[in-house]
């Protein structure tokens, strides 16, 4: 049997329970240190990566150009491979820096000290100001968040501070006046805000302890597999801020891509930027990465409008023609729309235009003979299903890259918005595996 046939056979024999993430736990791979939207299910990725690596003897360098909460990178580390990721959202960079860092027990000791300091802190000075801060945070919450903020900045070790900032981000998500049931920002009703009596310091203690336990468990798993020497992961890790439609910033050539791209433009699908807006107000940019050069603090929509499909294309007719030539599925979809509906559906073309450029950049970063695993879901526009899976496969085909295997899974363990612009097919996802 050829290698290709062996991999194909192994992929098709993955059980539906594993693919559907039936027994997946939020504790896996420190996934719950922050509840980032639309996180991938590690056990699903693990089984697919395993099927490929079993028959692919080369040194592996894995790339995720839409890294999110870096579940892919962490999964790659469990196989002891080089991992590189990129994302446009500064919060994703911070989370990924922390999840790919190897912490030791000194983190617990430092955390205990920080808690003692926090217990003693009485200052009511508020450290942060931004437009409408009082709408999003009660005064007493601002006071305690400021106490945490000051205590974090006193820690000399940047990697420990980064861990504290991620923990603070999750505390902010839970103690602001923003509803946690949606990723778009919606303030809670006044009556509910008045009744809520939350202490960010208590949340910080609880979440911090849980996060330390999860990160140390992850470290033990990597140590047991022999992938850690002197408190460092033995292979390369690269976490880059950047816009994948413009450039893939890692210099490494990769031979395995594992990713889950957005389902469409952020505004009408998953607003990763809005989800990150309040936490990012409290985290100095210099604490994340000096290279980040977008102004995301002033407008709630900034990050989302810079993400895939967030900006309107200049020459609409040309883009339409170009994309329709590459994808008959996209062409057929647009034939169903009247003129008004076509205007509403422009966002779909903006999105695929950006995704098409991203695929070009990705292919430039990949070795020949590499595998590219894309987990994609469909969405709907004008009550019609946008078949992201078929469209992406056609975009790849137009570049001479064929689909190798496609698998289907139920979305059980993924945190998605329950909003109307996701079609009923949103309960399923496709895993498209291409061979370059
Ligand atoms: C589905 S999420 C990835 C989730 C990730 N696989 C996980 O398990 O956490 C998609 C990510 O794409 C990012 N993104 C959107 N547009 C981007 C762009 N132009 N360049 C880089 N990242 C982008 C979003 O910020 C978001 O984090």
Coordinates of C-alpha atoms and ligand atoms in Angstrom, one line a residue:
X1 CA 0.0 0.0 0.0
X2 CA 1.3 3.5 -0.8
X3 CA 1.9 6.0 2.1
X4 CA -1.0 8.1 0.7
X5 CA -3.4 5.1 0.8
X6 CA -2.3 4.2 4.3
X7 CA -3.0 7.7 5.6
X8 CA -6.3 7.8 3.8
X9 CA -7.3 4.4 5.4
X10 CA -6.2 5.6 8.8
X11 CA -8.2 8.9 8.5
X12 CA -11.4 7.1 7.4
X13 CA -11.1 4.7 10.4
X14 CA -11.3 7.5 13.0
X15 CA -14.4 6.7 15.1
X16 CA -17.4 9.0 14.9
X17 CA -17.2 9.5 18.7
X18 CA -13.7 10.8 18.5
X19 CA -14.5 13.0 15.5
X20 CA -17.5 14.4 17.3
X21 CA -15.5 15.1 20.4
X22 CA -18.0 13.1 22.5
X23 CA -15.7 12.7 25.6
X24 CA -13.8 15.9 25.1
X25 CA -13.2 17.9 28.3
X26 CA -12.6 21.6 28.7
X27 CA -9.6 20.8 30.9
X28 CA -7.7 19.2 28.0
X29 CA -4.6 21.1 26.8
X30 CA -5.3 24.1 29.2
X31 CA -8.3 24.9 26.9
X32 CA -10.3 26.6 29.6
X33 CA -7.7 29.1 30.8
X34 CA -9.8 31.5 28.8
X35 CA -13.1 30.9 27.1
X36 CA -12.1 32.1 23.6
X37 CA -14.8 31.8 20.9
X38 CA -15.0 28.8 18.6
X39 CA -12.1 26.8 20.0
X40 CA -11.1 23.6 18.3
X41 CA -11.5 20.3 20.1
X42 CA -8.0 18.9 20.8
X43 CA -8.9 15.2 20.7
X44 CA -10.3 15.6 17.2
X45 CA -7.2 17.3 15.9
X46 CA -5.0 14.8 17.8
X47 CA -6.5 11.8 16.1
X48 CA -6.1 13.4 12.6
X49 CA -2.5 14.5 13.2
X50 CA -1.7 11.0 14.6
X51 CA -3.1 9.4 11.4
X52 CA -0.8 11.5 9.3
X53 CA 2.3 11.4 11.5
X54 CA 2.2 7.6 11.7
X55 CA 3.1 7.4 8.1
X56 CA 5.0 10.7 7.5
X57 CA 8.5 10.2 8.8
X58 CA 9.9 13.7 8.2
X59 CA 10.6 16.4 10.8
X60 CA 7.3 18.2 11.2
X61 CA 6.7 22.0 11.3
X62 CA 3.1 22.8 12.0
X63 CA 1.4 26.1 11.0
X64 CA -1.9 27.6 12.1
X65 CA -2.5 31.0 10.4
X66 CA -5.7 31.5 12.4
X67 CA -4.4 30.5 15.7
X68 CA -7.1 31.8 18.1
X69 CA -6.5 30.3 21.5
X70 CA -3.7 28.1 20.1
X71 CA -5.3 24.8 20.7
X72 CA -3.7 23.6 17.5
X73 CA -0.2 24.7 18.6
X74 CA -0.6 23.0 22.0
X75 CA -1.9 19.8 20.3
X76 CA 1.2 19.9 18.0
X77 CA 3.4 20.2 21.1
X78 CA 2.0 17.0 22.4
X79 CA 3.4 15.3 19.3
X80 CA 6.8 17.0 19.9
X81 CA 6.8 19.0 16.6
X82 CA 7.8 22.6 15.7
X83 CA 4.8 24.8 16.0
X84 CA 4.1 28.3 14.4
X85 CA 0.9 30.3 14.7
X86 CA -0.4 33.7 13.7
X87 CA -3.5 35.8 14.5
X88 CA -4.7 39.3 14.0
X89 CA -6.2 39.5 17.5
X90 CA -3.8 40.7 20.2
X91 CA -5.7 38.7 22.8
X92 CA -5.0 35.5 20.8
X93 CA -1.3 36.3 20.8
X94 CA -1.2 36.7 24.6
X95 CA -3.2 33.5 25.2
X96 CA -0.9 31.6 22.8
X97 CA 2.3 33.0 24.4
X98 CA 1.0 31.7 27.7
X99 CA -0.3 28.3 26.5
X100 CA 3.0 27.5 24.7
X101 CA 5.2 28.6 27.5
X102 CA 6.5 26.0 29.9
X103 CA 5.8 27.2 33.5
X104 CA 7.1 25.5 36.6
X105 CA 6.0 25.4 40.2
X106 CA 7.5 28.9 40.9
X107 CA 4.3 30.2 39.2
X108 CA 2.2 28.8 42.1
X109 CA 4.5 30.4 44.7
X110 CA 4.5 33.8 42.9
X111 CA 0.7 33.6 42.6
X112 CA 0.3 33.0 46.4
X113 CA 2.4 36.1 47.0
X114 CA 0.4 38.1 44.6
X115 CA -2.8 37.0 46.4
X116 CA -1.4 38.1 49.8
X117 CA -0.6 41.5 48.3
X118 CA -4.1 41.8 46.7
X119 CA -5.7 40.9 50.1
X120 CA -3.9 43.8 51.7
X121 CA -4.5 46.3 48.9
X122 CA -7.0 49.1 49.8
X123 CA -6.4 51.8 47.2
X124 CA -9.5 53.0 45.4
X125 CA -7.5 54.6 42.5
X126 CA -8.8 53.6 39.1
X127 CA -6.0 52.9 36.6
X128 CA -7.9 52.7 33.3
X129 CA -10.1 55.0 31.4
X130 CA -11.8 54.6 28.1
X131 CA -15.0 55.7 26.4
X132 CA -18.0 54.4 28.4
X133 CA -16.0 52.6 31.0
X134 CA -18.9 53.1 33.5
X135 CA -21.3 51.5 31.2
X136 CA -19.2 48.3 31.1
X137 CA -17.8 48.1 34.6
X138 CA -19.4 49.0 38.0
X139 CA -17.2 51.4 40.0
X140 CA -16.4 48.8 42.7
X141 CA -15.4 46.3 39.9
X142 CA -13.1 49.0 38.4
X143 CA -11.5 49.5 41.8
X144 CA -10.7 45.8 42.3
X145 CA -9.5 45.4 38.7
X146 CA -7.2 48.3 39.2
X147 CA -5.8 46.7 42.4
X148 CA -5.0 43.5 40.3
X149 CA -3.6 45.6 37.5
X150 CA -1.1 47.4 39.8
X151 CA -0.1 44.1 41.5
X152 CA 0.6 42.5 38.1
X153 CA 2.8 45.3 37.0
X154 CA 5.0 44.8 40.1
X155 CA 5.9 41.3 39.0
X156 CA 9.4 41.5 37.4
X157 CA 9.1 38.4 35.2
X158 CA 7.3 39.1 31.9
X159 CA 6.2 35.5 31.4
X160 CA 4.6 35.4 34.8
X161 CA 2.9 38.8 34.1
X162 CA 1.6 37.4 30.8
X163 CA 0.0 34.5 32.7
X164 CA -1.6 37.0 35.1
X165 CA -2.9 39.1 32.2
X166 CA -4.6 36.1 30.6
X167 CA -6.2 35.3 34.0
X168 CA -7.3 38.9 34.3
X169 CA -8.8 38.8 30.8
X170 CA -11.0 35.9 31.9
X171 CA -12.0 37.7 35.1
X172 CA -12.9 40.8 33.0
X173 CA -15.1 38.6 30.8
X174 CA -17.0 37.4 33.9
X175 CA -17.2 40.6 36.0
X176 CA -18.0 43.3 33.4
X177 CA -21.5 44.3 32.6
X178 CA -21.3 42.7 29.2
X179 CA -23.4 39.6 28.7
X180 CA -21.4 36.4 28.5
X181 CA -24.1 34.6 26.3
X182 CA -23.0 36.4 23.1
X183 CA -19.6 37.4 21.7
X184 CA -21.1 40.7 20.4
X185 CA -21.0 43.3 23.2
X186 CA -24.5 43.7 24.8
X187 CA -24.8 45.4 28.2
X188 CA -26.9 43.6 30.8
X189 CA -30.2 45.2 31.9
X190 CA -29.7 47.8 34.7
X191 CA -31.7 45.9 37.2
X192 CA -29.5 42.9 36.7
X193 CA -26.3 45.0 36.9
X194 CA -27.5 46.5 40.2
X195 CA -28.2 43.0 41.7
X196 CA -24.8 41.5 40.6
X197 CA -22.3 41.7 43.4
X198 CA -19.0 40.4 42.1
X199 CA -15.5 40.6 43.4
X200 CA -12.9 40.5 40.6
X201 CA -10.2 39.7 43.3
X202 CA -12.1 36.6 44.3
X203 CA -12.6 35.5 40.7
X204 CA -8.9 36.2 40.0
X205 CA -7.9 33.9 42.9
X206 CA -10.2 31.1 41.8
X207 CA -9.4 31.3 38.1
X208 CA -5.7 31.8 38.7
X209 CA -5.4 28.6 40.8
X210 CA -7.4 26.6 38.2
X211 CA -5.3 28.0 35.4
X212 CA -2.0 27.1 37.1
X213 CA -3.2 23.6 37.7
X214 CA -4.2 23.2 34.0
X215 CA -0.9 24.6 32.7
X216 CA 1.2 22.4 35.1
X217 CA -0.8 19.4 34.0
X218 CA 0.0 20.2 30.4
X219 CA 3.6 20.6 31.3
X220 CA 3.7 17.2 33.0
X221 CA 2.1 15.6 29.9
X222 CA 4.8 17.1 27.7
X223 CA 7.6 16.1 30.2
X224 CA 6.3 12.5 30.4
X225 CA 6.6 12.4 26.6
X226 CA 10.2 13.6 26.9
X227 CA 9.5 16.9 25.0
X228 CA 10.9 19.2 27.8
X229 CA 14.5 19.8 28.6
X230 CA 15.5 22.3 31.3
X231 CA 12.1 23.8 31.4
X232 CA 12.0 24.5 27.7
X233 CA 10.0 22.8 24.9
X234 CA 12.7 21.0 22.9
X235 CA 11.4 22.1 19.5
X236 CA 10.7 25.6 18.0
X237 CA 7.6 27.6 19.0
X238 CA 6.7 30.8 17.1
X239 CA 3.7 32.9 18.0
X240 CA 3.3 35.9 15.6
X241 CA 0.9 38.8 15.5
X242 CA -0.1 39.5 11.9
X243 CA -2.8 39.6 9.2
X244 CA -2.6 36.3 7.3
X245 CA -4.2 37.8 4.2
X246 CA -1.2 40.1 3.9
X247 CA 1.7 37.8 5.0
X248 CA 2.5 34.7 7.0
X249 CA 5.2 36.1 9.4
X250 CA 7.0 32.9 10.3
X251 CA 10.2 32.4 8.3
X252 CA 10.1 28.6 8.9
X253 CA 8.9 26.4 6.0
X254 CA 6.1 24.2 7.3
X255 CA 4.9 20.8 6.1
X256 CA 1.7 20.4 8.2
X257 CA -1.1 23.0 8.4
X258 CA -3.9 22.6 11.0
X259 CA -6.4 25.4 11.2
X260 CA -10.0 26.5 11.5
X261 CA -10.6 29.7 9.7
X262 CA -13.5 32.1 10.5
X263 CA -16.8 31.1 9.0
X264 CA -17.3 34.5 7.3
X265 CA -16.6 38.2 8.2
X266 CA -16.4 38.6 12.0
X267 CA -19.3 41.1 12.2
X268 CA -21.9 38.7 10.9
X269 CA -20.4 35.5 12.2
X270 CA -18.2 35.4 15.3
X271 CA -17.0 38.8 16.6
X272 CA -13.6 37.7 18.0
X273 CA -12.6 41.4 18.2
X274 CA -15.7 42.5 20.3
X275 CA -15.1 39.5 22.6
X276 CA -11.6 40.9 23.2
X277 CA -12.4 44.6 23.4
X278 CA -12.9 44.9 27.2
X279 CA -10.0 42.7 28.3
X280 CA -7.7 44.5 26.0
X281 CA -8.5 47.8 27.5
X282 CA -6.9 46.6 30.7
X283 CA -3.7 45.0 29.3
X284 CA -0.9 47.3 28.1
X285 CA 0.0 46.5 24.5
X286 CA 3.7 46.5 25.5
X287 CA 3.0 43.5 27.7
X288 CA 1.9 41.5 24.6
X289 CA 4.0 42.3 21.6
X290 CA 5.6 45.6 20.6
X291 CA 5.1 44.7 16.9
X292 CA 1.3 45.0 17.1
X293 CA 0.5 48.1 15.2
X294 CA -3.2 48.4 15.0
X295 CA -5.3 50.8 17.0
X296 CA -7.8 48.5 18.6
X297 CA -8.5 50.5 21.8
X298 CA -10.8 53.2 20.5
X299 CA -13.5 51.4 18.5
X300 CA -15.3 48.2 19.5
X301 CA -15.2 47.1 15.8
X302 CA -11.5 47.8 15.1
X303 CA -10.2 44.2 15.2
X304 CA -13.3 42.8 13.5
X305 CA -13.0 45.2 10.6
X306 CA -9.4 44.3 10.1
X307 CA -10.1 40.6 10.2
X308 CA -11.0 38.5 7.1
X309 CA -13.9 40.0 5.1
X310 CA -14.0 43.1 7.3
X311 CA -13.3 45.6 4.6
X312 CA -15.2 46.2 1.3
X313 CA -13.2 45.3 -1.8
X314 CA -12.3 48.2 -4.1
X315 CA -13.1 46.8 -7.5
X316 CA -16.2 44.7 -6.8
X317 CA -16.9 43.6 -10.3
X318 CA -13.4 42.4 -10.9
X319 CA -13.3 40.5 -7.6
X320 CA -16.7 38.9 -8.4
X321 CA -15.5 37.8 -11.8
X322 CA -12.3 36.4 -10.4
X323 CA -14.0 34.5 -7.5
X324 CA -16.8 33.1 -9.7
X325 CA -14.2 31.8 -12.1
X326 CA -12.5 29.9 -9.3
X327 CA -15.7 28.7 -7.5
X328 CA -18.8 27.5 -9.3
X329 CA -20.5 27.0 -5.9
X330 CA -20.1 30.7 -5.1
X331 CA -21.3 31.6 -8.6
X332 CA -24.4 29.4 -8.3
X333 CA -25.1 30.9 -4.9
X334 CA -25.1 34.4 -6.2
X335 CA -27.4 33.5 -9.1
X336 CA -30.1 32.8 -6.5
X337 CA -30.0 36.4 -5.2
X338 CA -31.9 39.4 -6.5
X339 CA -30.0 42.8 -6.7
X340 CA -30.8 43.8 -3.1
X341 CA -29.8 40.4 -1.8
X342 CA -26.5 40.6 -3.8
X343 CA -25.7 43.9 -1.9
X344 CA -26.3 42.1 1.4
X345 CA -24.2 39.2 0.2
X346 CA -21.2 41.5 -0.7
X347 CA -19.6 40.6 2.7
X348 CA -19.4 37.0 1.5
X349 CA -17.3 38.1 -1.5
X350 CA -15.1 40.4 0.7
X351 CA -14.5 37.3 2.9
X352 CA -13.6 34.9 0.1
X353 CA -11.4 37.5 -1.6
X354 CA -9.4 37.8 1.7
X355 CA -9.4 34.1 2.2
X356 CA -8.2 33.5 -1.3
X357 CA -5.1 35.8 -0.7
X358 CA -4.5 34.0 2.6
X359 CA -4.4 30.6 0.9
X360 CA -1.8 32.0 -1.6
X361 CA 0.3 33.2 1.4
X362 CA -0.1 29.9 3.2
X363 CA 0.9 27.9 0.1
X364 CA 4.1 30.0 -0.2
X365 CA 5.0 29.1 3.4
X366 CA 4.5 25.4 2.9
X367 CA 6.9 22.8 1.6
X368 CA 5.9 20.6 -1.3
X369 CA 4.4 17.4 -0.2
X370 CA 2.7 18.8 2.8
X371 CA -0.7 18.2 4.4
X372 CA -3.2 20.9 5.1
X373 CA -6.1 20.2 7.5
X374 CA -8.9 22.8 7.5
X375 CA -11.9 22.5 9.8
X376 CA -14.7 24.5 8.3
X377 CA -18.4 25.1 8.9
X378 CA -21.1 26.6 6.7
X379 CA -23.2 29.6 7.4
X380 CA -26.2 31.2 5.7
X381 CA -26.8 34.6 4.0
X382 CA -30.2 35.6 2.6
X383 CA -31.5 32.3 4.0
X384 CA -29.2 30.4 1.6
X385 CA -26.4 28.2 2.8
X386 CA -22.9 29.5 2.0
X387 CA -21.1 26.2 1.4
X388 CA -17.7 27.2 2.8
X389 CA -16.5 23.6 2.5
X390 CA -17.1 23.4 -1.2
X391 CA -16.0 26.9 -1.9
X392 CA -12.7 26.5 0.0
X393 CA -12.1 23.2 -1.9
X394 CA -12.6 25.0 -5.2
X395 CA -10.3 27.8 -4.3
X396 CA -7.6 25.3 -3.5
X397 CA -8.3 23.4 -6.7
X398 CA -7.9 26.6 -8.7
X399 CA -4.3 26.8 -7.3
X400 CA -3.6 23.2 -8.3
X401 CA -4.1 21.7 -4.8
X402 CA -6.5 18.8 -4.6
X403 CA -8.7 17.6 -1.7
X404 CA -7.3 14.4 -0.3
X405 CA -9.9 13.4 2.3
X406 CA -12.9 15.1 3.8
X407 CA -14.5 14.1 7.1
X408 CA -17.6 15.3 8.8
X409 CA -18.2 16.0 12.5
X410 CA -21.0 17.1 14.8
X411 CA -20.3 20.3 16.6
X412 CA -20.8 19.3 20.3
X413 CA -18.0 20.7 22.2
X414 CA -17.5 24.0 20.4
X415 CA -18.6 27.4 21.8
X416 CA -20.5 29.1 19.0
X417 CA -23.1 31.9 19.0
X418 CA -26.7 30.6 18.8
X419 CA -27.6 33.3 16.3
X420 CA -29.7 33.2 13.2
X421 CA -27.1 33.7 10.5
X422 CA -25.7 30.2 11.2
X423 CA -27.5 27.7 9.1
X424 CA -28.9 24.4 10.4
X425 CA -25.9 22.8 8.8
X426 CA -23.9 24.6 11.5
X427 CA -24.5 21.6 13.7
X428 CA -22.0 19.9 11.4
X429 CA -18.4 20.8 10.4
X430 CA -16.2 19.5 7.6
X431 CA -12.6 18.6 8.1
X432 CA -11.0 19.1 4.7
X433 CA -7.5 17.6 4.2
X434 CA -5.5 18.8 1.2
X435 CA -2.2 17.4 0.0
X436 CA 0.1 20.0 -1.5
Ligands
LIG1 C1 -12.1 29.9 14.5 S1 -10.9 31.0 15.2 C2 -9.6 29.9 15.5 C3 -9.8 29.1 16.7 C4 -8.6 28.2 17.1 N1 -8.4 27.2 16.1 C5 -8.8 27.6 18.5 O1 -8.9 26.4 18.6 O2 -8.8 28.4 19.4 C6 -10.4 32.0 13.9 C7 -9.3 33.0 14.2 O3 -9.0 33.7 13.0 C8 -8.5 35.0 13.4 N2 -8.4 35.8 12.2 C9 -9.5 36.4 11.5 N3 -9.0 37.1 10.5 C10 -7.6 37.0 10.5 C11 -6.6 37.5 9.7 N4 -6.8 38.3 8.6 N5 -5.3 37.2 10.0 C12 -5.0 36.4 11.1 N6 -6.0 35.9 11.9 C13 -7.3 36.2 11.6 C14 -9.5 35.4 14.5 O4 -8.9 36.5 15.2 C15 -9.7 34.1 15.2 O5 -8.9 34.1 16.4

